Amino acid sequence: MEKNIGRMVKIASNQLSREFDQFAKPYDLTGMQMSIIDFLSHDWKEEYYQRDIEKEFNIQRSTTTVLLQRMEKKGLIYRQVSEKDARQKSVHLTEKAEALVDACQTYFASKEATLESLFSEEEIAVFEKILRYYMKEK
């Protein structure tokens, strides 16, 4: 059978998404919502905007809009006028979402620890290089 790395990456991505969704389901979340909660919980920036989420997850504006609307409806996020730019709305976690942060971060940390236990630093570095190639990063 002919190798097709791109297909294997897609299959692995699908499997990882299913695992995220399975973990998130008891919390009434999707894997993507869980990922956004994790992303917004980090203090890398003073304020996060929809475009930050679009860029972080490489998703289209329309997809992000629907995703954030659903999270808002579930009481996981709220938007408010930015303190830095009144034309923008920043995205924030609610107390309900804040209560889920530890579970999300613990899950992601366990996935990382499993990878690190199965593969050497060199193997992980090569894998990251391949992923960056497919993600079109430099």
PDB file of C-alpha atoms in Angstrom:
ATOM      1  CA  MET A   1       0.000   0.000   0.000  1.00  0.00           C
ATOM      2  CA  GLU A   2       1.282   3.421  -0.963  1.00  0.00           C
ATOM      3  CA  LYS A   3       2.109   5.841   1.856  1.00  0.00           C
ATOM      4  CA  ASN A   4      -0.006   8.945   2.081  1.00  0.00           C
ATOM      5  CA  ILE A   5       1.210  11.073   4.977  1.00  0.00           C
ATOM      6  CA  GLY A   6      -1.453  13.721   4.380  1.00  0.00           C
ATOM      7  CA  ARG A   7      -4.210  11.138   4.692  1.00  0.00           C
ATOM      8  CA  MET A   8      -2.626   9.742   7.853  1.00  0.00           C
ATOM      9  CA  VAL A   9      -2.460  13.240   9.368  1.00  0.00           C
ATOM     10  CA  LYS A  10      -6.152  13.752   8.535  1.00  0.00           C
ATOM     11  CA  ILE A  11      -7.113  10.397  10.079  1.00  0.00           C
ATOM     12  CA  ALA A  12      -5.076  11.167  13.198  1.00  0.00           C
ATOM     13  CA  SER A  13      -6.711  14.604  13.406  1.00  0.00           C
ATOM     14  CA  ASN A  14     -10.170  13.026  13.185  1.00  0.00           C
ATOM     15  CA  GLN A  15      -9.295  10.499  15.886  1.00  0.00           C
ATOM     16  CA  LEU A  16      -7.930  13.219  18.167  1.00  0.00           C
ATOM     17  CA  SER A  17     -11.104  15.282  17.641  1.00  0.00           C
ATOM     18  CA  ARG A  18     -13.252  12.274  18.552  1.00  0.00           C
ATOM     19  CA  GLU A  19     -11.217  11.732  21.725  1.00  0.00           C
ATOM     20  CA  PHE A  20     -11.577  15.416  22.667  1.00  0.00           C
ATOM     21  CA  ASP A  21     -15.336  15.238  22.058  1.00  0.00           C
ATOM     22  CA  GLN A  22     -15.623  12.056  24.125  1.00  0.00           C
ATOM     23  CA  PHE A  23     -13.813  13.653  27.058  1.00  0.00           C
ATOM     24  CA  ALA A  24     -15.827  16.879  26.762  1.00  0.00           C
ATOM     25  CA  LYS A  25     -19.270  15.246  26.476  1.00  0.00           C
ATOM     26  CA  PRO A  26     -19.880  14.691  30.225  1.00  0.00           C
ATOM     27  CA  TYR A  27     -19.273  18.431  30.717  1.00  0.00           C
ATOM     28  CA  ASP A  28     -21.856  19.246  28.009  1.00  0.00           C
ATOM     29  CA  LEU A  29     -19.052  20.599  25.804  1.00  0.00           C
ATOM     30  CA  THR A  30     -17.560  19.773  22.452  1.00  0.00           C
ATOM     31  CA  GLY A  31     -13.849  19.207  22.060  1.00  0.00           C
ATOM     32  CA  MET A  32     -13.560  22.547  20.283  1.00  0.00           C
ATOM     33  CA  GLN A  33     -15.382  24.378  23.078  1.00  0.00           C
ATOM     34  CA  MET A  34     -13.045  22.708  25.559  1.00  0.00           C
ATOM     35  CA  SER A  35     -10.056  23.874  23.513  1.00  0.00           C
ATOM     36  CA  ILE A  36     -11.356  27.442  23.426  1.00  0.00           C
ATOM     37  CA  ILE A  37     -11.927  27.437  27.193  1.00  0.00           C
ATOM     38  CA  ASP A  38      -8.347  26.263  27.631  1.00  0.00           C
ATOM     39  CA  PHE A  39      -7.054  28.915  25.206  1.00  0.00           C
ATOM     40  CA  LEU A  40      -8.975  31.769  26.850  1.00  0.00           C
ATOM     41  CA  SER A  41      -7.881  30.673  30.324  1.00  0.00           C
ATOM     42  CA  HIS A  42      -4.249  31.557  29.640  1.00  0.00           C
ATOM     43  CA  ASP A  43      -3.105  35.074  30.378  1.00  0.00           C
ATOM     44  CA  TRP A  44      -0.961  35.413  27.268  1.00  0.00           C
ATOM     45  CA  LYS A  45      -2.861  38.575  26.380  1.00  0.00           C
ATOM     46  CA  GLU A  46      -4.854  41.141  28.323  1.00  0.00           C
ATOM     47  CA  GLU A  47      -7.850  40.691  26.043  1.00  0.00           C
ATOM     48  CA  TYR A  48      -8.835  38.082  23.495  1.00  0.00           C
ATOM     49  CA  TYR A  49     -10.877  38.840  20.405  1.00  0.00           C
ATOM     50  CA  GLN A  50     -12.671  36.583  17.964  1.00  0.00           C
ATOM     51  CA  ARG A  51      -9.798  37.009  15.503  1.00  0.00           C
ATOM     52  CA  ASP A  52      -7.382  35.581  18.117  1.00  0.00           C
ATOM     53  CA  ILE A  53      -9.473  32.415  18.262  1.00  0.00           C
ATOM     54  CA  GLU A  54      -9.684  32.267  14.455  1.00  0.00           C
ATOM     55  CA  LYS A  55      -5.909  32.534  14.200  1.00  0.00           C
ATOM     56  CA  GLU A  56      -5.109  30.119  17.046  1.00  0.00           C
ATOM     57  CA  PHE A  57      -7.295  27.329  15.669  1.00  0.00           C
ATOM     58  CA  ASN A  58      -7.025  28.222  11.974  1.00  0.00           C
ATOM     59  CA  ILE A  59     -10.801  28.405  11.552  1.00  0.00           C
ATOM     60  CA  GLN A  60     -12.936  30.701   9.426  1.00  0.00           C
ATOM     61  CA  ARG A  61     -14.728  33.731  10.780  1.00  0.00           C
ATOM     62  CA  SER A  62     -18.178  32.248  10.130  1.00  0.00           C
ATOM     63  CA  THR A  63     -17.267  29.026  11.966  1.00  0.00           C
ATOM     64  CA  THR A  64     -15.883  30.986  14.895  1.00  0.00           C
ATOM     65  CA  THR A  65     -18.977  33.200  15.047  1.00  0.00           C
ATOM     66  CA  VAL A  66     -21.301  30.197  15.314  1.00  0.00           C
ATOM     67  CA  LEU A  67     -19.015  28.486  17.833  1.00  0.00           C
ATOM     68  CA  LEU A  68     -18.878  31.557  20.081  1.00  0.00           C
ATOM     69  CA  GLN A  69     -22.632  32.132  19.784  1.00  0.00           C
ATOM     70  CA  ARG A  70     -23.241  28.573  20.987  1.00  0.00           C
ATOM     71  CA  MET A  71     -20.790  29.024  23.851  1.00  0.00           C
ATOM     72  CA  GLU A  72     -22.505  32.273  24.794  1.00  0.00           C
ATOM     73  CA  LYS A  73     -25.903  30.550  24.748  1.00  0.00           C
ATOM     74  CA  LYS A  74     -24.531  27.830  27.067  1.00  0.00           C
ATOM     75  CA  GLY A  75     -23.275  30.512  29.450  1.00  0.00           C
ATOM     76  CA  LEU A  76     -19.593  29.703  28.877  1.00  0.00           C
ATOM     77  CA  ILE A  77     -18.428  33.048  27.507  1.00  0.00           C
ATOM     78  CA  TYR A  78     -19.525  36.643  27.335  1.00  0.00           C
ATOM     79  CA  ARG A  79     -18.412  39.484  25.125  1.00  0.00           C
ATOM     80  CA  GLN A  80     -17.919  43.061  26.146  1.00  0.00           C
ATOM     81  CA  VAL A  81     -16.649  46.240  24.548  1.00  0.00           C
ATOM     82  CA  SER A  82     -12.864  46.202  24.581  1.00  0.00           C
ATOM     83  CA  GLU A  83     -11.080  48.452  27.023  1.00  0.00           C
ATOM     84  CA  LYS A  84      -8.439  49.127  24.344  1.00  0.00           C
ATOM     85  CA  ASP A  85     -10.603  49.564  21.252  1.00  0.00           C
ATOM     86  CA  ALA A  86     -14.282  50.503  21.541  1.00  0.00           C
ATOM     87  CA  ARG A  87     -14.885  49.140  18.019  1.00  0.00           C
ATOM     88  CA  GLN A  88     -14.014  45.630  19.183  1.00  0.00           C
ATOM     89  CA  LYS A  89     -15.624  43.169  21.572  1.00  0.00           C
ATOM     90  CA  SER A  90     -13.370  41.041  23.723  1.00  0.00           C
ATOM     91  CA  VAL A  91     -14.253  37.456  24.638  1.00  0.00           C
ATOM     92  CA  HIS A  92     -14.212  36.327  28.287  1.00  0.00           C
ATOM     93  CA  LEU A  93     -14.925  33.128  30.213  1.00  0.00           C
ATOM     94  CA  THR A  94     -17.878  33.063  32.585  1.00  0.00           C
ATOM     95  CA  GLU A  95     -17.689  31.551  36.071  1.00  0.00           C
ATOM     96  CA  LYS A  96     -19.291  28.415  34.629  1.00  0.00           C
ATOM     97  CA  ALA A  97     -16.425  28.043  32.142  1.00  0.00           C
ATOM     98  CA  GLU A  98     -13.804  28.994  34.741  1.00  0.00           C
ATOM     99  CA  ALA A  99     -15.012  26.017  36.783  1.00  0.00           C
ATOM    100  CA  LEU A 100     -14.107  23.757  33.831  1.00  0.00           C
ATOM    101  CA  VAL A 101     -10.605  25.131  33.249  1.00  0.00           C
ATOM    102  CA  ASP A 102      -8.831  22.665  35.564  1.00  0.00           C
ATOM    103  CA  ALA A 103     -10.501  19.658  33.937  1.00  0.00           C
ATOM    104  CA  CYS A 104      -9.572  20.924  30.454  1.00  0.00           C
ATOM    105  CA  GLN A 105      -5.974  21.711  31.369  1.00  0.00           C
ATOM    106  CA  THR A 106      -5.525  18.402  33.185  1.00  0.00           C
ATOM    107  CA  TYR A 107      -6.833  16.520  30.156  1.00  0.00           C
ATOM    108  CA  PHE A 108      -4.526  18.332  27.733  1.00  0.00           C
ATOM    109  CA  ALA A 109      -1.545  17.890  30.073  1.00  0.00           C
ATOM    110  CA  SER A 110      -2.228  14.157  30.306  1.00  0.00           C
ATOM    111  CA  LYS A 111      -2.326  13.879  26.500  1.00  0.00           C
ATOM    112  CA  GLU A 112       1.042  15.678  26.307  1.00  0.00           C
ATOM    113  CA  ALA A 113       2.527  13.484  29.044  1.00  0.00           C
ATOM    114  CA  THR A 114       1.424  10.356  27.191  1.00  0.00           C
ATOM    115  CA  LEU A 115       3.141  11.545  24.006  1.00  0.00           C
ATOM    116  CA  GLU A 116       6.301  12.423  25.929  1.00  0.00           C
ATOM    117  CA  SER A 117       6.345   8.977  27.534  1.00  0.00           C
ATOM    118  CA  LEU A 118       5.994   7.167  24.204  1.00  0.00           C
ATOM    119  CA  PHE A 119       8.411   9.175  22.060  1.00  0.00           C
ATOM    120  CA  SER A 120      11.829  10.745  22.486  1.00  0.00           C
ATOM    121  CA  GLU A 121      12.378  14.506  22.345  1.00  0.00           C
ATOM    122  CA  GLU A 122      13.982  14.046  18.935  1.00  0.00           C
ATOM    123  CA  GLU A 123      11.005  12.097  17.581  1.00  0.00           C
ATOM    124  CA  ILE A 124       8.591  14.712  18.898  1.00  0.00           C
ATOM    125  CA  ALA A 125      10.702  17.478  17.328  1.00  0.00           C
ATOM    126  CA  VAL A 126      10.535  15.742  13.927  1.00  0.00           C
ATOM    127  CA  PHE A 127       6.778  15.227  14.310  1.00  0.00           C
ATOM    128  CA  GLU A 128       6.308  18.916  15.179  1.00  0.00           C
ATOM    129  CA  LYS A 129       8.368  19.868  12.114  1.00  0.00           C
ATOM    130  CA  ILE A 130       6.110  17.753   9.904  1.00  0.00           C
ATOM    131  CA  LEU A 131       2.967  19.229  11.477  1.00  0.00           C
ATOM    132  CA  ARG A 132       4.278  22.774  10.994  1.00  0.00           C
ATOM    133  CA  TYR A 133       4.871  21.955   7.344  1.00  0.00           C
ATOM    134  CA  TYR A 134       1.242  20.898   6.946  1.00  0.00           C
ATOM    135  CA  MET A 135       0.075  23.891   8.956  1.00  0.00           C
ATOM    136  CA  LYS A 136       2.105  26.141   6.608  1.00  0.00           C
ATOM    137  CA  GLU A 137       4.132  27.631   9.476  1.00  0.00           C
ATOM    138  CA  LYS A 138       7.759  28.545   9.200  1.00  0.00           C
TER     139      LYS A 138
END
